[in-house]
Structure formats: C-alpha cells, structure tokens
mmCIF file with all atom_site columns, C-alpha atoms in Angstrom:
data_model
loop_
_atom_site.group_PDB
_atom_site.id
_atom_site.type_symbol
_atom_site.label_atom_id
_atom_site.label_alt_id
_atom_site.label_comp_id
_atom_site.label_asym_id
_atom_site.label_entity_id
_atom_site.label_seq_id
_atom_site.pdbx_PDB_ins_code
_atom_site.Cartn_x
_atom_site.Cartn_y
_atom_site.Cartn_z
_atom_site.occupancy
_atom_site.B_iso_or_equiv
_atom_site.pdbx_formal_charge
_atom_site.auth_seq_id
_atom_site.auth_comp_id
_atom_site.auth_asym_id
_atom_site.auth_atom_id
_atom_site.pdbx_PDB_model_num
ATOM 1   C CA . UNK A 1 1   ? -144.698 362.888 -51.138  1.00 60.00 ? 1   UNK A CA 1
ATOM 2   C CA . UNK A 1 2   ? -147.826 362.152 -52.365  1.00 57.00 ? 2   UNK A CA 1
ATOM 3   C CA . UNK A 1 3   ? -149.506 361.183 -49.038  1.00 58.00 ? 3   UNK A CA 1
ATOM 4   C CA . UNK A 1 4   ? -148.175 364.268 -47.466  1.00 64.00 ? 4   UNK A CA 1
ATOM 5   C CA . UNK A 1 5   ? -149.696 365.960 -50.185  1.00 58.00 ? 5   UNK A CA 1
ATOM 6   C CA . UNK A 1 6   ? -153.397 364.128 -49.657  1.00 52.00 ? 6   UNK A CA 1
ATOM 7   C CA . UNK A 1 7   ? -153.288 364.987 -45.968  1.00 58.00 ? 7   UNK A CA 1
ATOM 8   C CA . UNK A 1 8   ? -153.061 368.725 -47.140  1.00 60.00 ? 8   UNK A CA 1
ATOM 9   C CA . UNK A 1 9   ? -156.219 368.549 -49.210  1.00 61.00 ? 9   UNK A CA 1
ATOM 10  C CA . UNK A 1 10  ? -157.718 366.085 -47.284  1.00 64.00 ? 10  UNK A CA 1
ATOM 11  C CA . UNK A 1 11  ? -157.524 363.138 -49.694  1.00 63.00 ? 11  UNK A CA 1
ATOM 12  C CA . UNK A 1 12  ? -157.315 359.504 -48.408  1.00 66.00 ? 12  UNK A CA 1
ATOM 13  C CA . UNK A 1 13  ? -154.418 357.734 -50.732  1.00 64.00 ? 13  UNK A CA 1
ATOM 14  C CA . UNK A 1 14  ? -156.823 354.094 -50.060  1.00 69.00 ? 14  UNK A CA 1
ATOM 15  C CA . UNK A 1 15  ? -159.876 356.252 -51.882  1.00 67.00 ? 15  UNK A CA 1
ATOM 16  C CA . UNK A 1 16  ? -157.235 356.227 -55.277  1.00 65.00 ? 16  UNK A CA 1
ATOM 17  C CA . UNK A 1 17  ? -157.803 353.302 -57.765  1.00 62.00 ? 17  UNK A CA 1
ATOM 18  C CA . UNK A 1 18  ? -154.718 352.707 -59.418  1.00 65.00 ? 18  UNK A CA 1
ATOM 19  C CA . UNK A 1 19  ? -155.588 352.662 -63.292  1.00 62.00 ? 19  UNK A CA 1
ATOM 20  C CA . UNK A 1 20  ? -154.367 351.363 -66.515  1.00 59.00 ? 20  UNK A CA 1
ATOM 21  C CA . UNK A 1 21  ? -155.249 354.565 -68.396  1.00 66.00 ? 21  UNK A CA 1
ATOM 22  C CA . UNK A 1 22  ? -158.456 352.726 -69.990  1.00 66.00 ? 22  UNK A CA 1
ATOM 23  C CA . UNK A 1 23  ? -160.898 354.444 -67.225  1.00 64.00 ? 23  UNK A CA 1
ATOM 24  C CA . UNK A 1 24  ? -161.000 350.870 -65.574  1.00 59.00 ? 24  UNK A CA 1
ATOM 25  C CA . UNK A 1 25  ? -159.359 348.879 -62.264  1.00 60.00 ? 25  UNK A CA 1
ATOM 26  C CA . UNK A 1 26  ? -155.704 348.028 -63.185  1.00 57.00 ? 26  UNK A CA 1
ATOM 27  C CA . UNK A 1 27  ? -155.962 344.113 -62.349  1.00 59.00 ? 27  UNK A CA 1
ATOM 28  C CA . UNK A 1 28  ? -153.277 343.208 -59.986  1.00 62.00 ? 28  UNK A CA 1
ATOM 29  C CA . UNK A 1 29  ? -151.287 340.579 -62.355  1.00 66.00 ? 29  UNK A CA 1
ATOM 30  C CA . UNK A 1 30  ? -151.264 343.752 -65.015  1.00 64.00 ? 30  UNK A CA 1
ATOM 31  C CA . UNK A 1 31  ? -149.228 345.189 -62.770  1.00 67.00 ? 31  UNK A CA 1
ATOM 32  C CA . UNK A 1 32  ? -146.682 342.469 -62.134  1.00 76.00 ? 32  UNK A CA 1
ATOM 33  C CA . UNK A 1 33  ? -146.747 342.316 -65.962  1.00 78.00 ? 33  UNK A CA 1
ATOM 34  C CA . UNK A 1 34  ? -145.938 345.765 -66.030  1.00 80.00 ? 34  UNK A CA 1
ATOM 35  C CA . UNK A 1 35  ? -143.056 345.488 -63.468  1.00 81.00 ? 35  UNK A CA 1
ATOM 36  C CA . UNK A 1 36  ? -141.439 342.474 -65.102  1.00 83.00 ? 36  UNK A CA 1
ATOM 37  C CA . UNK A 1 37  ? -141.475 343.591 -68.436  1.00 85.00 ? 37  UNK A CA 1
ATOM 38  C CA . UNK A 1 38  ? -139.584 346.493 -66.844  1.00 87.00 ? 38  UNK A CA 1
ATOM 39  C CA . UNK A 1 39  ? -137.557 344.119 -65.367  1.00 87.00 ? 39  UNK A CA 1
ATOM 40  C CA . UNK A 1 40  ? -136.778 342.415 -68.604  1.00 87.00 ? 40  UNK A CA 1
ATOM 41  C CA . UNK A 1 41  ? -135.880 345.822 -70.502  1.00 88.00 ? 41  UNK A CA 1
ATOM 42  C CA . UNK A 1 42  ? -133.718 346.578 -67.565  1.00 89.00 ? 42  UNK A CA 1
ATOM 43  C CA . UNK A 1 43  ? -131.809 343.315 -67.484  1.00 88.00 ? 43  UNK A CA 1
ATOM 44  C CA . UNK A 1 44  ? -131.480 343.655 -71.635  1.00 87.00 ? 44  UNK A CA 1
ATOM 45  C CA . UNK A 1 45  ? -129.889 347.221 -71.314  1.00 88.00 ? 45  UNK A CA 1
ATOM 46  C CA . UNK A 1 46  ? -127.872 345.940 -69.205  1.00 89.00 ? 46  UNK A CA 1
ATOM 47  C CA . UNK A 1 47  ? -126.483 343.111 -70.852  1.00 88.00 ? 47  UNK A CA 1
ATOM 48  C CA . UNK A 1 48  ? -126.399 345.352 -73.455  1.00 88.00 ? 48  UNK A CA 1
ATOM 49  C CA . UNK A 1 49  ? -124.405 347.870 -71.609  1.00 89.00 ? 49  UNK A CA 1
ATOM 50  C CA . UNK A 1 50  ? -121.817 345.039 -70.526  1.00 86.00 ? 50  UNK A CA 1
ATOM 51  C CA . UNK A 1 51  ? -121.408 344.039 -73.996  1.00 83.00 ? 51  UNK A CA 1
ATOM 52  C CA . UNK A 1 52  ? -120.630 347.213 -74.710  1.00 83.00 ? 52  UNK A CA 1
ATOM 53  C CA . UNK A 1 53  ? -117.521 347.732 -71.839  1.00 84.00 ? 53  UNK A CA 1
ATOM 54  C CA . UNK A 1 54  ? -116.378 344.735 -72.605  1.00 80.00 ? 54  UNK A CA 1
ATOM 55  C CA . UNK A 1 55  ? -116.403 345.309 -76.764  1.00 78.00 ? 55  UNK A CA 1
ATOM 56  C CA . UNK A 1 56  ? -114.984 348.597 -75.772  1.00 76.00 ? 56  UNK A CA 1
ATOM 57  C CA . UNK A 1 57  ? -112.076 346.862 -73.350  1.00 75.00 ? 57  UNK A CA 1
ATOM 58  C CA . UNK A 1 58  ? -110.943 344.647 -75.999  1.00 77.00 ? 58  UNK A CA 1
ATOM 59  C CA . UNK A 1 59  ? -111.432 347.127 -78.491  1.00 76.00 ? 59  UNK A CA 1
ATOM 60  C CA . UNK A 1 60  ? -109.445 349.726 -77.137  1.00 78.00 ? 60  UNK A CA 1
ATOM 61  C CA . UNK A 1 61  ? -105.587 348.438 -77.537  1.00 81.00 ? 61  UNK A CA 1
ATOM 62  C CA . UNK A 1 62  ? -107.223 347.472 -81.258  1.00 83.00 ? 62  UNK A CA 1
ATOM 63  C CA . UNK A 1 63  ? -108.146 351.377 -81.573  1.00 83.00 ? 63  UNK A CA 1
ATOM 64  C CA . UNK A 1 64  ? -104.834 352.775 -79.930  1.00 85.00 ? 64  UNK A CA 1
ATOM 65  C CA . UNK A 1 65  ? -102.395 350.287 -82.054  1.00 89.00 ? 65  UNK A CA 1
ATOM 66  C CA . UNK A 1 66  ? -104.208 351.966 -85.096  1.00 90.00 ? 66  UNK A CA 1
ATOM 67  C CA . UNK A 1 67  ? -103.664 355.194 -84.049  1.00 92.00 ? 67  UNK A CA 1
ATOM 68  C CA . UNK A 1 68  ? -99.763  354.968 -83.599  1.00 95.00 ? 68  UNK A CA 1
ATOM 69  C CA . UNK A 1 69  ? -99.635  353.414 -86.578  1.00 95.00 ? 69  UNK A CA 1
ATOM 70  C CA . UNK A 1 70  ? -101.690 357.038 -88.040  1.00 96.00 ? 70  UNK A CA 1
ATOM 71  C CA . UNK A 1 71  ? -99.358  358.582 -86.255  1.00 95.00 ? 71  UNK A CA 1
ATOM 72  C CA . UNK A 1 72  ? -95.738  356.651 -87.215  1.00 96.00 ? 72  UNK A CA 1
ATOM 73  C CA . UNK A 1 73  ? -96.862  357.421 -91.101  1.00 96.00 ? 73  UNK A CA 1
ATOM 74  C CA . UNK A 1 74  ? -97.636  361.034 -90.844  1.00 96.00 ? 74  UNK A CA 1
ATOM 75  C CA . UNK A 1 75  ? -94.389  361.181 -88.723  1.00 96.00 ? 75  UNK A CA 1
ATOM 76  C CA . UNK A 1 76  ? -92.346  359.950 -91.666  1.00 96.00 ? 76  UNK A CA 1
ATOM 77  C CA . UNK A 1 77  ? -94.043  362.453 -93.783  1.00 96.00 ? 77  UNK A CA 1
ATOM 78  C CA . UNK A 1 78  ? -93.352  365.195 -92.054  1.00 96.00 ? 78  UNK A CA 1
ATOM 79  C CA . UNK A 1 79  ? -89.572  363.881 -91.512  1.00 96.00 ? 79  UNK A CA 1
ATOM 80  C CA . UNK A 1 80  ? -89.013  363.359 -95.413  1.00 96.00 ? 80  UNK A CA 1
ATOM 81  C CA . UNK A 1 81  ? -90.578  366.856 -95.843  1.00 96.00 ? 81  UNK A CA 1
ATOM 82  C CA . UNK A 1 82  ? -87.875  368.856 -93.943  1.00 96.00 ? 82  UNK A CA 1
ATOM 83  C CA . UNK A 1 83  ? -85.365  366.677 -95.404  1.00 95.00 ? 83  UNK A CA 1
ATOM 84  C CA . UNK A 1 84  ? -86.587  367.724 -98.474  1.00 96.00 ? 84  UNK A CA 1
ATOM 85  C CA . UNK A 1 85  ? -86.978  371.489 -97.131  1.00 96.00 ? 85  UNK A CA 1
ATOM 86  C CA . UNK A 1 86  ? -83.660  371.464 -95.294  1.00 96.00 ? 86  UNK A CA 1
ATOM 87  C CA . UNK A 1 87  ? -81.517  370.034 -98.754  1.00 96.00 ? 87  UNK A CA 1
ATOM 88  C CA . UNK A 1 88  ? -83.485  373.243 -100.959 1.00 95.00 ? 88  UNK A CA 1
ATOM 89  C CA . UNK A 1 89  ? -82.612  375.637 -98.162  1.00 96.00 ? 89  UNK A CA 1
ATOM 90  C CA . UNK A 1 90  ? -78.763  374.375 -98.522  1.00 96.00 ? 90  UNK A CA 1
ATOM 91  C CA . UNK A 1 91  ? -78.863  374.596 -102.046 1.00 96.00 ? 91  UNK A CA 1
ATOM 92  C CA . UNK A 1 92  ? -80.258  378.358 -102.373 1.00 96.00 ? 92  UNK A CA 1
ATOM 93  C CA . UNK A 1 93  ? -78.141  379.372 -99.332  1.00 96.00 ? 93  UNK A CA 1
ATOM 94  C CA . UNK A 1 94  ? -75.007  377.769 -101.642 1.00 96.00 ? 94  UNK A CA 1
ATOM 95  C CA . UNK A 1 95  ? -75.793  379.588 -104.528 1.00 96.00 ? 95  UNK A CA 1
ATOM 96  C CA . UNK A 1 96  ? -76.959  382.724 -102.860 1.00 96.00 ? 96  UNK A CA 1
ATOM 97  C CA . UNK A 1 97  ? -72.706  382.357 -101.598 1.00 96.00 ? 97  UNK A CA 1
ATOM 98  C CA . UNK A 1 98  ? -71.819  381.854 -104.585 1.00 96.00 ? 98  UNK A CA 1
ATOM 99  C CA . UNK A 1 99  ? -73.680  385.239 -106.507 1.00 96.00 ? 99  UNK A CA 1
ATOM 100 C CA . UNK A 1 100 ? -72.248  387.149 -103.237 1.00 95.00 ? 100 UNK A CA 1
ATOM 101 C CA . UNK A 1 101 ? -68.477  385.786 -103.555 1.00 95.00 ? 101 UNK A CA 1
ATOM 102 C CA . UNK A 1 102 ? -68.834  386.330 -107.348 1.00 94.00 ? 102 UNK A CA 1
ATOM 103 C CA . UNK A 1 103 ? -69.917  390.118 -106.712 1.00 95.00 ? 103 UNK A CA 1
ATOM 104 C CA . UNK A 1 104 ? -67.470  390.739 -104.293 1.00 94.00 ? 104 UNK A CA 1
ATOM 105 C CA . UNK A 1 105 ? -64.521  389.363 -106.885 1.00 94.00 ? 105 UNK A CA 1
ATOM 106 C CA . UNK A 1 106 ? -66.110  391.628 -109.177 1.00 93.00 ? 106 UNK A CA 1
ATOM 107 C CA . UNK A 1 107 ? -66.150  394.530 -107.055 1.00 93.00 ? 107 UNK A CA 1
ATOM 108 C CA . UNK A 1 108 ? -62.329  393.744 -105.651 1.00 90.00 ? 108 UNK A CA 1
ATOM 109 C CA . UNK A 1 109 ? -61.445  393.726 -109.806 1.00 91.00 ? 109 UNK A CA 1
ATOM 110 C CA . UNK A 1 110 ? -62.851  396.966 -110.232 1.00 90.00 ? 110 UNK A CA 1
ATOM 111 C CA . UNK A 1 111 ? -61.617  398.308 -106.956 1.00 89.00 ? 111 UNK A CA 1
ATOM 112 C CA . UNK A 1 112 ? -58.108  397.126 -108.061 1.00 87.00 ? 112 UNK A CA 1
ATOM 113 C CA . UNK A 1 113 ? -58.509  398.762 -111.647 1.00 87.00 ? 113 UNK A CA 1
ATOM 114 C CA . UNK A 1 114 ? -59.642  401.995 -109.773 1.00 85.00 ? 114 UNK A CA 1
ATOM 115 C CA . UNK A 1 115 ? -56.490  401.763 -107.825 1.00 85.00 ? 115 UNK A CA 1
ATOM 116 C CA . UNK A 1 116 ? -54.631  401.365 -110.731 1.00 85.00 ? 116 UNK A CA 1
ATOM 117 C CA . UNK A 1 117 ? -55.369  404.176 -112.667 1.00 80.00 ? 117 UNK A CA 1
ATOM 118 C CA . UNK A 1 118 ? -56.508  406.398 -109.754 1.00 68.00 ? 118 UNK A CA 1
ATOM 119 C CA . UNK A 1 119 ? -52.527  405.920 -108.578 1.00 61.00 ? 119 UNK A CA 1
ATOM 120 C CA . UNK A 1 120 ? -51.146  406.030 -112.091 1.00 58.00 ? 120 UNK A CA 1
ATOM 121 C CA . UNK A 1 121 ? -52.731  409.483 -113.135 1.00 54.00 ? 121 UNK A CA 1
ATOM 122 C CA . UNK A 1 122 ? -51.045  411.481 -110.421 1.00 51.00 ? 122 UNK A CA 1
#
C-alpha cells in the first residue's frame, strides 16, 4: 500500500530511512531486537492463553457441579415452601367449611322454627 502510494507522489520507498523515533538510523540488530521481543510477548500470551483453556477445561465440571448443587438447595426450598403453603391453604379452606356448614345449620334451625310457627299460626 505504501509503495503504491509513493509512486503517486513520486516518492522512492529506498529514499525512506527506517527510524527508531530518536531522529537517527534504526541499526539493523535493533530491529531484530524489536521483532523478537515481539516474538517473546507473543509466545507468553500465548502460553498464557493456553493456561487459561486448559484452567478453564478442568475448571468447568468444578463450576457446573457447584451450580447443581445451588440449584438442588434452592429446589428444596422452594419444595418445603409450598408444602408449607399447600398445608395453610388446607387448613383455612377446612375452617372456611366449617364457618359455612355451621351457618347453613344455623340458617336450616331458623328456617325450621319459621316453618314451625309460620304453619302453626294459620
């Protein structure tokens, strides 16, 4: 890109001395210093990076077994909680029977009184 760029402008790419940003010739074993301590940082990211996968590989089942075992607790929780929920909503449904059965007796006992004296008046 750059030497299709020169041709534009008429630039020769062999008048360009490559630098080292101090206004002087880059020596050519600063650049092979430069390239392999690139090299190094790339081969330490990627051993890094492998460590990583493989912590992450083994890790995993570690991280899932933990998280059914999260999940199998709060389970149970919620299980004993309608238990709970379900035996309260028996109870009040019982008793809410037993104040309607107990009003209807009382309204069949005055019905039957009202019977009684509605049918002994005439």
């Amino acid at each position: 890109e750059l030497k299709e760029c020169k041709k534009v402008k008429g630039l020769k790419w062999d008048d360009f001395v490559l630098t080292d940003n101090t206004c002087g010739k880059l020596a050519k074993n600063v650049v092979s210093e430069e390239i392999e301590r690139d090299a190094t940082i790339l081969r330490l990211d990627l051993e890094e990076l492998e460590n990583d996968v493989e912590l992450g590989l083994y890790g995993l089942p570690t991280e899932i077994k933990a998280i059914e075992t999260d999940l199998e607790k709060e389970i149970r929780v919620i299980e004993k909680t309608i238990a709970k929920d379900e035996k309260l909503i028996e109870k009040a449904i019982a008793k809410d029977e037993e104040l309607i059965n107990n009003e209807l007796k009382d309204v069949g006992t005055q019905l039957g009184k009202f019977l009684r004296f509605g049918s002994s008046s005439k």
